[in-house]
N, CA and C atoms as an extended XYZ file, in Angstrom:
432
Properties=species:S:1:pos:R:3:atomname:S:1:resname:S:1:resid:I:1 pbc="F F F"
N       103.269       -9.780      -90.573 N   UNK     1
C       102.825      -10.713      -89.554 CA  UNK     1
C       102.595      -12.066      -90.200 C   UNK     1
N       103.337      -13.083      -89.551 N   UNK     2
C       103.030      -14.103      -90.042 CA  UNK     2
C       101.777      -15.487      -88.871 C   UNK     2
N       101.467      -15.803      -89.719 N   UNK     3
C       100.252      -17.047      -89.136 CA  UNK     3
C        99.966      -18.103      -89.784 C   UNK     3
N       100.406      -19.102      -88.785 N   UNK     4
C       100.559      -20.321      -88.964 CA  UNK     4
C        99.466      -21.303      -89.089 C   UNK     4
N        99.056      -22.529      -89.648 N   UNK     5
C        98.350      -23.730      -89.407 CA  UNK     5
C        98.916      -24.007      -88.469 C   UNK     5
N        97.861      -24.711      -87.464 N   UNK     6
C        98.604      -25.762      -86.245 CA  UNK     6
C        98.368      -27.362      -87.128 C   UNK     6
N        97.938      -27.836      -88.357 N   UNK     7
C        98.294      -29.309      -88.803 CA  UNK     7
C        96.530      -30.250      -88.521 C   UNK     7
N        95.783      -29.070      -88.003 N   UNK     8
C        94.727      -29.760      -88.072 CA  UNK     8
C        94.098      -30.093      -89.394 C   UNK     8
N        92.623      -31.786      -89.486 N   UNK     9
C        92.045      -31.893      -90.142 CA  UNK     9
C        91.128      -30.670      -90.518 C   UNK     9
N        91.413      -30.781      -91.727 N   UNK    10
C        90.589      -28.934      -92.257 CA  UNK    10
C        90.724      -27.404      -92.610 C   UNK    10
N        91.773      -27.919      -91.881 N   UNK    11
C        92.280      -26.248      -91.021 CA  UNK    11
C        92.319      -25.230      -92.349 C   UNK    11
N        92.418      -24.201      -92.136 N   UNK    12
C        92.491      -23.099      -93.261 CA  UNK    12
C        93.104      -22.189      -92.892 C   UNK    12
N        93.604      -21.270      -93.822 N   UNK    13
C        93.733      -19.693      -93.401 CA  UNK    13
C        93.160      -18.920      -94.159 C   UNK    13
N        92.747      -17.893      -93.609 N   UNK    14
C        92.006      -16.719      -94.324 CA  UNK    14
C        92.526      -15.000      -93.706 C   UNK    14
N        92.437      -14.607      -94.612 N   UNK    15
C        92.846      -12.973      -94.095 CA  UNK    15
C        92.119      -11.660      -94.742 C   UNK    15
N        91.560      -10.767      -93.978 N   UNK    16
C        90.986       -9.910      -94.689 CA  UNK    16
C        91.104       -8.516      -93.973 C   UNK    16
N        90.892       -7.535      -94.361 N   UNK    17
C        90.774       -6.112      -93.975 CA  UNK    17
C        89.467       -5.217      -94.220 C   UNK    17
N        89.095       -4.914      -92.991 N   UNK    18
C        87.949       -4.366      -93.375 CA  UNK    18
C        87.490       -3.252      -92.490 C   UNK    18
N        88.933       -2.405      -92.241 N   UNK    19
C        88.939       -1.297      -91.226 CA  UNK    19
C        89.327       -1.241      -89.972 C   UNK    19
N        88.588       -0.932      -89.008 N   UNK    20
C        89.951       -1.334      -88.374 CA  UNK    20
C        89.208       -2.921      -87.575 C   UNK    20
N        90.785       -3.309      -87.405 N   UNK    21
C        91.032       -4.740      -86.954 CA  UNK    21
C        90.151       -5.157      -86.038 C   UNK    21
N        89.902       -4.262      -84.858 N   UNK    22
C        88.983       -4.762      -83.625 CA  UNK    22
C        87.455       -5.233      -84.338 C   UNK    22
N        87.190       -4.267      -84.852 N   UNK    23
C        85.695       -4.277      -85.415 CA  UNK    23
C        85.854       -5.674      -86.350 C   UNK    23
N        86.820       -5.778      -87.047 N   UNK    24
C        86.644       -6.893      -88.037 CA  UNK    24
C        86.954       -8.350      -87.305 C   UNK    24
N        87.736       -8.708      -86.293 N   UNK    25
C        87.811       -9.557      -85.269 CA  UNK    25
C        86.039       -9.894      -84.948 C   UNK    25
N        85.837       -8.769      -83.999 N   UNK    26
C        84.615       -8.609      -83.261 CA  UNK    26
C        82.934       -9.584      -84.347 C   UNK    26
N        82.814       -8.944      -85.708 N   UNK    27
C        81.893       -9.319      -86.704 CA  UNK    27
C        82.255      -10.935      -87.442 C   UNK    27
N        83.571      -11.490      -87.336 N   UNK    28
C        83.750      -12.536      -87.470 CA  UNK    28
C        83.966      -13.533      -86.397 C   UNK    28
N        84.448      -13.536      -85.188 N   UNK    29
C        84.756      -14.674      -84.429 CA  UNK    29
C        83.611      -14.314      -83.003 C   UNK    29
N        82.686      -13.386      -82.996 N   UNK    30
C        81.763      -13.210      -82.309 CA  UNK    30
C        80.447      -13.724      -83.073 C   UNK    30
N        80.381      -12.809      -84.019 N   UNK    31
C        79.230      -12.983      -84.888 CA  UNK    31
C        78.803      -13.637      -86.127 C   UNK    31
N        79.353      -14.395      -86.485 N   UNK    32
C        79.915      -14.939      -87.878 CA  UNK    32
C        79.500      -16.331      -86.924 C   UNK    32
N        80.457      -16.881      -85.893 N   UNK    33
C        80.620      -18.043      -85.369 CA  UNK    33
C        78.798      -18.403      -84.593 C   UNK    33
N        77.866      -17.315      -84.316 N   UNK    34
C        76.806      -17.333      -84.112 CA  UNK    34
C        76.317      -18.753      -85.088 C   UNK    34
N        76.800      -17.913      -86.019 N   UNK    35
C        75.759      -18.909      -87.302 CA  UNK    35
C        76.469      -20.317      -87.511 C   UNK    35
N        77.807      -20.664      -87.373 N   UNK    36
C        78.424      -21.274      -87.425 CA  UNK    36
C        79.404      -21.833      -86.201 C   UNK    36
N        78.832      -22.439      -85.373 N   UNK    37
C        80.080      -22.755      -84.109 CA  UNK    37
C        81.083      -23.548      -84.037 C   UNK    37
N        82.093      -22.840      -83.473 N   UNK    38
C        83.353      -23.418      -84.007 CA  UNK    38
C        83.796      -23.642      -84.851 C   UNK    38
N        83.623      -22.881      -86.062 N   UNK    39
C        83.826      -23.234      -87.348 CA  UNK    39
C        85.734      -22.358      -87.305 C   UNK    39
N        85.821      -21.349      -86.477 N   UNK    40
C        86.588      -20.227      -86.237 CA  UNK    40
C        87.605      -20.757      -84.843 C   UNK    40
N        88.863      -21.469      -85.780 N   UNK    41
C        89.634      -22.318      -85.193 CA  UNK    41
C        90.641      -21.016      -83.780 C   UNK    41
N        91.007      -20.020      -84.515 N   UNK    42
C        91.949      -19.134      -83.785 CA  UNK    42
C        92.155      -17.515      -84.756 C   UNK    42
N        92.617      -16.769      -84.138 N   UNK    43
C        92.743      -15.772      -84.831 CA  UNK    43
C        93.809      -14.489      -83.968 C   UNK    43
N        94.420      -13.846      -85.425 N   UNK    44
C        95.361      -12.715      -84.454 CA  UNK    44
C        94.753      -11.194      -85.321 C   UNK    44
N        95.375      -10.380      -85.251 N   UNK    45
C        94.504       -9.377      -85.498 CA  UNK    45
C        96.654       -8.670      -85.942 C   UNK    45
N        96.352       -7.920      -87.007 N   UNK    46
C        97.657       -7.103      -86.990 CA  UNK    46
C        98.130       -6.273      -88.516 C   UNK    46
N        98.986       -6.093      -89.149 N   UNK    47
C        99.162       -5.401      -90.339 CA  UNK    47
C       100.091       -6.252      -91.740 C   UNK    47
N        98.925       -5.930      -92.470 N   UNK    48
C        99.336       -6.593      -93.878 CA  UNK    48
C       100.115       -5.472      -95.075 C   UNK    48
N       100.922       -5.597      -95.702 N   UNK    49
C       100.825       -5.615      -97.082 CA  UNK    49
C       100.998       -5.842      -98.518 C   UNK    49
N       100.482       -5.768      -99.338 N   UNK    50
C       100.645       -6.382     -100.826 CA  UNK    50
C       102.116       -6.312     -101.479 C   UNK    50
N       102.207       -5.054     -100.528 N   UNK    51
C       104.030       -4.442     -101.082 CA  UNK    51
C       104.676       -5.721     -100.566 C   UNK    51
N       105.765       -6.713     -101.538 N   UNK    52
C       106.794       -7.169     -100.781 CA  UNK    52
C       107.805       -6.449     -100.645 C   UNK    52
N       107.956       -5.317     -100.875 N   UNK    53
C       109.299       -4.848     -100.664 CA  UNK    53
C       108.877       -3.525      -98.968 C   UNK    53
N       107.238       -3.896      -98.860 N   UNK    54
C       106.959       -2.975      -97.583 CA  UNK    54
C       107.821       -3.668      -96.232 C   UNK    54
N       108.113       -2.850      -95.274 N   UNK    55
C       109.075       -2.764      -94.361 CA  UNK    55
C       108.289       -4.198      -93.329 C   UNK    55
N       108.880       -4.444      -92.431 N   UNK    56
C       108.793       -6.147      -91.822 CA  UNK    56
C       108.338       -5.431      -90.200 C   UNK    56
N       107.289       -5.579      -89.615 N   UNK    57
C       106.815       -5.402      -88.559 CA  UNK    57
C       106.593       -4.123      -88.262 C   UNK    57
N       105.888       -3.391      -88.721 N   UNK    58
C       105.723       -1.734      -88.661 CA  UNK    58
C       105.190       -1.725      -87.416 C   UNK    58
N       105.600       -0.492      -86.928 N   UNK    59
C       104.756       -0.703      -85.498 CA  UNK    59
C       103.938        0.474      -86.005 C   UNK    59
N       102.668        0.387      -84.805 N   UNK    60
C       101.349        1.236      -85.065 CA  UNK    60
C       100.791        2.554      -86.088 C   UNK    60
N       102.177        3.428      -84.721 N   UNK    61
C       102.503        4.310      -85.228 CA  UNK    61
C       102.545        4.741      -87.192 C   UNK    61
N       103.897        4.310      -87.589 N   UNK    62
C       104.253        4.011      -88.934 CA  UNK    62
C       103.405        3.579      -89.794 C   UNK    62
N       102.403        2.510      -89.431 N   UNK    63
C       101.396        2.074      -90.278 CA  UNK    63
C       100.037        3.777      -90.432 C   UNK    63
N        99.923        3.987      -89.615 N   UNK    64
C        98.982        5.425      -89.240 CA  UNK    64
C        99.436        6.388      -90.469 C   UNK    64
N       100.787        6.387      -90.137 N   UNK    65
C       101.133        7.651      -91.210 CA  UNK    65
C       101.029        7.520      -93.031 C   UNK    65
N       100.632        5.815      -93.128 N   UNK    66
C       100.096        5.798      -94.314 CA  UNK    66
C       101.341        5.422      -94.872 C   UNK    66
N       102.671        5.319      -94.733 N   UNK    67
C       103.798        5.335      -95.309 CA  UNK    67
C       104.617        4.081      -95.850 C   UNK    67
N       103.941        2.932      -95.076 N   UNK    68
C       104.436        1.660      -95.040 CA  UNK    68
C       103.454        0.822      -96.081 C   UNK    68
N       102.567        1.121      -96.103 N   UNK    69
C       101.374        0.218      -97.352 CA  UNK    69
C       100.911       -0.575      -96.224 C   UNK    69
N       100.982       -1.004      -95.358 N   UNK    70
C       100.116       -1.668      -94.509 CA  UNK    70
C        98.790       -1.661      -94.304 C   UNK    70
N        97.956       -2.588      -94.129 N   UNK    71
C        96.508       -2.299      -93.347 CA  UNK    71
C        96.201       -3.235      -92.330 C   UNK    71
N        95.392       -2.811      -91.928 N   UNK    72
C        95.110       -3.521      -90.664 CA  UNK    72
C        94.474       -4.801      -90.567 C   UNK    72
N        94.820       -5.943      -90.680 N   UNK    73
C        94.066       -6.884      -90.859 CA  UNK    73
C        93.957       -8.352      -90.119 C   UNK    73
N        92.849       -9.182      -90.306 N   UNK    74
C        92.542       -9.997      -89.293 CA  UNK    74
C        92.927      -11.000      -90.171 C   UNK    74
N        93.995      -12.332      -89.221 N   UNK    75
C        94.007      -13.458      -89.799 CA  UNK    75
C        92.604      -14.749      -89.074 C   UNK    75
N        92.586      -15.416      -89.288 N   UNK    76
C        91.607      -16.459      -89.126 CA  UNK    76
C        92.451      -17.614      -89.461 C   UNK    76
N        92.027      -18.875      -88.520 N   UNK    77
C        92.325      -19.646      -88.742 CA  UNK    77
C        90.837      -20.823      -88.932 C   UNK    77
N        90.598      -21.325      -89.681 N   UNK    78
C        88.775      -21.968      -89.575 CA  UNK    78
C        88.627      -23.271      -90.266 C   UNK    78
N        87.819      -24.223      -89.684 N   UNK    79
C        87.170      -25.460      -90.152 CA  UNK    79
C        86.921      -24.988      -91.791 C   UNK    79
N        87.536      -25.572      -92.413 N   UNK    80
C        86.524      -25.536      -93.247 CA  UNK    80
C        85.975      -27.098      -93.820 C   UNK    80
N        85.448      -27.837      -92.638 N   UNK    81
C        84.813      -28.895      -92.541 CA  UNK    81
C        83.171      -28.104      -92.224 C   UNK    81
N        83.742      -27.129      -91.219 N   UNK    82
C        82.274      -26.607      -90.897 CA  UNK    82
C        82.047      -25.313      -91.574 C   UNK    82
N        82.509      -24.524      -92.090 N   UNK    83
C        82.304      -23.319      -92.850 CA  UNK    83
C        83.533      -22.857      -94.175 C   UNK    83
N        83.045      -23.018      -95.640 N   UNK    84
C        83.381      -23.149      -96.891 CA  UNK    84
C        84.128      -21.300      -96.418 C   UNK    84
N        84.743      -21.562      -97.366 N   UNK    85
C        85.987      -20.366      -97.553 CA  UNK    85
C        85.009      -18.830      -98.407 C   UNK    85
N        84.511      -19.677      -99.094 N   UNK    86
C        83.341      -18.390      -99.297 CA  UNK    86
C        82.483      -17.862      -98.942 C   UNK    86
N        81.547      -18.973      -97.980 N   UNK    87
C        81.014      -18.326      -96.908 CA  UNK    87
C        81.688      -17.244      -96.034 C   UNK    87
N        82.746      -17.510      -95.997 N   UNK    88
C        84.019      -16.471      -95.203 CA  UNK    88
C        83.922      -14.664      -95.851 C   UNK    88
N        84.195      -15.218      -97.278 N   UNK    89
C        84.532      -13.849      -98.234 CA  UNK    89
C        83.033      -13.281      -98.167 C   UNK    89
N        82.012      -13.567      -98.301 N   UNK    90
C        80.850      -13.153      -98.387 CA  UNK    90
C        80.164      -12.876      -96.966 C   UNK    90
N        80.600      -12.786      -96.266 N   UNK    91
C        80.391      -12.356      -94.892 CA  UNK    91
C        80.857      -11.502      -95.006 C   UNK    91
N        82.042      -11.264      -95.262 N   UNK    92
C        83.365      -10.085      -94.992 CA  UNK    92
C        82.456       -9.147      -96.165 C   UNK    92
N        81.494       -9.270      -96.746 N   UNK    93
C        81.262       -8.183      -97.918 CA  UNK    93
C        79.727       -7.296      -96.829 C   UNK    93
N        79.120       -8.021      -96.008 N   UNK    94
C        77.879       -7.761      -95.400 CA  UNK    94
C        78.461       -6.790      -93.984 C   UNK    94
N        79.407       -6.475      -93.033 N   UNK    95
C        79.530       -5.612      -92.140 CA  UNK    95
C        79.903       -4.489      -92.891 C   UNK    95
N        80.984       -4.628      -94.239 N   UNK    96
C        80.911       -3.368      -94.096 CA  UNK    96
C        81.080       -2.626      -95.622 C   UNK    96
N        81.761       -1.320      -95.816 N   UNK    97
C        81.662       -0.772      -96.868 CA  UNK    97
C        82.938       -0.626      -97.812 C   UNK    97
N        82.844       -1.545      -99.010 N   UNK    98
C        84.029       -2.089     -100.068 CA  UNK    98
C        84.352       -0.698     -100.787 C   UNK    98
N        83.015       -0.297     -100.715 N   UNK    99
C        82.915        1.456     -101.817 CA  UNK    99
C        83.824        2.607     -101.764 C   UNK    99
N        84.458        2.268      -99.842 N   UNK   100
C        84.857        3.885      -99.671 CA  UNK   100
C        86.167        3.687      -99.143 C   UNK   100
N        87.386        4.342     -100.405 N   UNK   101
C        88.435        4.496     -100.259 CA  UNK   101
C        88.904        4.759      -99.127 C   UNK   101
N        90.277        3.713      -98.832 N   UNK   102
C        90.675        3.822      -96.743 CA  UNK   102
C        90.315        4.544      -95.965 C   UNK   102
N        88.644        3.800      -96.047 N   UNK   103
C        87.920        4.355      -95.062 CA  UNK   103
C        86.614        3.487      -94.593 C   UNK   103
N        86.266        3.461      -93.276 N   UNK   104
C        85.286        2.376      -92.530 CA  UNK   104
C        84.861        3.361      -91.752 C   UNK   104
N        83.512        3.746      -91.752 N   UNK   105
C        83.056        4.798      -90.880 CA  UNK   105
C        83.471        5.846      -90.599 C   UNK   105
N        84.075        6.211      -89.191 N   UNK   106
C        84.420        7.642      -88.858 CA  UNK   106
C        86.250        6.938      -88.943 C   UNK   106
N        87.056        5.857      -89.459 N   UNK   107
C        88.145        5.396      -89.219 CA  UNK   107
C        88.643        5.744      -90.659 C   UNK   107
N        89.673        6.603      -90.651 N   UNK   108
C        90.117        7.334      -92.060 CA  UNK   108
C        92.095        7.176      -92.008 C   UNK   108
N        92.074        6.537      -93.368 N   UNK   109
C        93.761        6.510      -93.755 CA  UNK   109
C        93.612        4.929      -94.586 C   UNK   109
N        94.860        5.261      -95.020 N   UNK   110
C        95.099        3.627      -95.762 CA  UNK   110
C        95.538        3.068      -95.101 C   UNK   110
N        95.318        2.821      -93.936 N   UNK   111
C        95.609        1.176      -93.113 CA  UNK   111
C        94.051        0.611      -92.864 C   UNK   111
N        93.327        1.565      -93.416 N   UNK   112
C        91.579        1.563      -93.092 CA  UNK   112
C        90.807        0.263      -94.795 C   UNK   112
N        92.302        0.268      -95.343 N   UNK   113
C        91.142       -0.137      -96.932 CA  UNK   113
C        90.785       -1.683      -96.695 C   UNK   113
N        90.099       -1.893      -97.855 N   UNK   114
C        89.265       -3.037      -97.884 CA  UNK   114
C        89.884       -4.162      -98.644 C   UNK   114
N        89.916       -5.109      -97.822 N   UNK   115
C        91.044       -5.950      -98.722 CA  UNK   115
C        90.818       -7.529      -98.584 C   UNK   115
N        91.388       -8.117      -99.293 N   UNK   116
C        91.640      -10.286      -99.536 CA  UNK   116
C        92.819      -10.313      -99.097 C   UNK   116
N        93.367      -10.924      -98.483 N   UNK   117
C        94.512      -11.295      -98.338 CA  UNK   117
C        94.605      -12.921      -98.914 C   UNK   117
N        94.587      -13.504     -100.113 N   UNK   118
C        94.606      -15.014     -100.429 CA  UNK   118
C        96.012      -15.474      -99.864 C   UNK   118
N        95.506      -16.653      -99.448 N   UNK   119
C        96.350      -18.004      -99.125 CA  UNK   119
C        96.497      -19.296     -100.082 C   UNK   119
N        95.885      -18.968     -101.370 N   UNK   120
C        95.945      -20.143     -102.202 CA  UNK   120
C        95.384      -19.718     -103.708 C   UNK   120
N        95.551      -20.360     -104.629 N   UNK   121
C        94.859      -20.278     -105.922 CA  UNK   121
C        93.494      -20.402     -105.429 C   UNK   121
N        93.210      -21.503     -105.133 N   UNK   122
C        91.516      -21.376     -104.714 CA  UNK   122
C        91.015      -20.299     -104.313 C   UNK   122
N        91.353      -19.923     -103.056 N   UNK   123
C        90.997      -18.816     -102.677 CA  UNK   123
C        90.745      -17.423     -103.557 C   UNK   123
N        91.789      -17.410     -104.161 N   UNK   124
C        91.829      -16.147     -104.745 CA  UNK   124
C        90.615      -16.102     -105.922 C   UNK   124
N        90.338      -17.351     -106.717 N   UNK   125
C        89.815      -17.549     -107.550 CA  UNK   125
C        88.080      -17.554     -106.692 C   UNK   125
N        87.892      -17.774     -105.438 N   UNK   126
C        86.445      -17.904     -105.058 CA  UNK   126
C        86.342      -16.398     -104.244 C   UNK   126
N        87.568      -15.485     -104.154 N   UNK   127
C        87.443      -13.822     -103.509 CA  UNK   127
C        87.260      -13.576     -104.436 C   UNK   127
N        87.738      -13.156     -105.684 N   UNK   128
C        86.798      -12.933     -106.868 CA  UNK   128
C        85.276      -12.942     -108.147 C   UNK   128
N        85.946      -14.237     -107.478 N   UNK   129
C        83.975      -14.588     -107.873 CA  UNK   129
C        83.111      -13.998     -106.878 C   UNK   129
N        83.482      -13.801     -105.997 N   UNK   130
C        82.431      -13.269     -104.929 CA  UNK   130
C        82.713      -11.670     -104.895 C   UNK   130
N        83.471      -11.435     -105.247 N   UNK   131
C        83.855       -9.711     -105.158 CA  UNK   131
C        82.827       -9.059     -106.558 C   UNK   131
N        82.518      -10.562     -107.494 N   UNK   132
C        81.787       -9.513     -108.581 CA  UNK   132
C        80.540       -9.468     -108.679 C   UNK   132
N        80.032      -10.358     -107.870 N   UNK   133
C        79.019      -10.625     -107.407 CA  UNK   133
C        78.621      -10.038     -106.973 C   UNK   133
N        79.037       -9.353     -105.703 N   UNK   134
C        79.118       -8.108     -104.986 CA  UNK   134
C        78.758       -6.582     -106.000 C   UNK   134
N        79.715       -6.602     -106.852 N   UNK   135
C        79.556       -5.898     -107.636 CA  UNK   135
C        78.592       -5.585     -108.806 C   UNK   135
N        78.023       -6.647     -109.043 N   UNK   136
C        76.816       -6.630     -109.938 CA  UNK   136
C        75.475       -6.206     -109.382 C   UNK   136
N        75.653       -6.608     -107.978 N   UNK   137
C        74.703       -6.347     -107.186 CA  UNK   137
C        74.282       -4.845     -106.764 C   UNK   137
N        75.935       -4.426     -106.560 N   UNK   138
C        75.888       -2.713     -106.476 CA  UNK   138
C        75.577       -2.143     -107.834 C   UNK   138
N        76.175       -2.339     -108.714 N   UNK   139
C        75.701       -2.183     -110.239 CA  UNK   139
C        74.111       -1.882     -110.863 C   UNK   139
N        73.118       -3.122     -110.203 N   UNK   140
C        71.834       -3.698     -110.431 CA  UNK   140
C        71.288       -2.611     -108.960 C   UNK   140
N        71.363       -2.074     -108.466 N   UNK   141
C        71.061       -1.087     -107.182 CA  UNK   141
C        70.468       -2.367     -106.007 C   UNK   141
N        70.706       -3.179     -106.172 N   UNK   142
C        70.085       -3.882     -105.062 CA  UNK   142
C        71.186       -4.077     -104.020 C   UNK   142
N        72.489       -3.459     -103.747 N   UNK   143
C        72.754       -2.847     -102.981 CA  UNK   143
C        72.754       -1.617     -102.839 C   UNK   143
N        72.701       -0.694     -101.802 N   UNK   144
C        72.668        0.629     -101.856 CA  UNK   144
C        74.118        1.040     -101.418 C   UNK   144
């Protein structure tokens, strides 16, 4: 799935996976934008993966059976005049659970895993810093 900038001042892209798609839509452009309004320019909801050689528009089905490397994931399109790109990644670490192999609650398979999708050197370089962060934290038990 591809997703575009429309050429606005600011504009960004961001992409992440964090089980399934509805729920991760729902915790960012409902609840996320609470704290931040309008920061959350547009968004599509659909299937990613790391594989370039994975197959080009899987439909549902195919992605389910685990076979395609796909996951389910939400693009964003967002200010980041009004909300920093890490504020983004570090949200995406607070709904839900990074710990448990393609899996988000009672939602089980690898289209379920937990994932970055970067759009830039930056990016990738501030999903990391924040992914270990994350991790030190689980490390130090002050996450459970």
């Amino acid at each position: 799935m591809k997703y575009e900038l429309d050429g606005q001042e600011g504009e960004e892209l961001a992409t992440f996976g964090a089980g399934c798609y509805w729920g991760t839509e729902k915790y960012f452009v409902t609840q996320f934008q609470k704290k931040f309004p309008g920061c959350i320019l547009g968004q599509a909801v659909g299937f990613m993966s790391p594989n370039k050689d994975a197959p080009a528009n899987p439909r549902y089905r195919q992605v389910c059976e685990g076979k395609t490397g796909h996951v389910e994931v939400l693009h964003l399109r967002f200010d980041s005049n009004k909300v920093s790109y890490e504020q983004l990644v570090k949200y995406f670490f607070t709904f839900h659970d990074p710990t448990t192999l393609n899996q988000q609650g009672n939602d089980r398979g690898s289209q379920y895993a937990s994932v970055i999708f970067f759009h830039s050197p930056e990016q990738r370089k501030v999903a990391e810093m924040v992914k270990e962060q994350v991790q030190h934290l689980i490390i130090d038990g002050k996450i459970p």
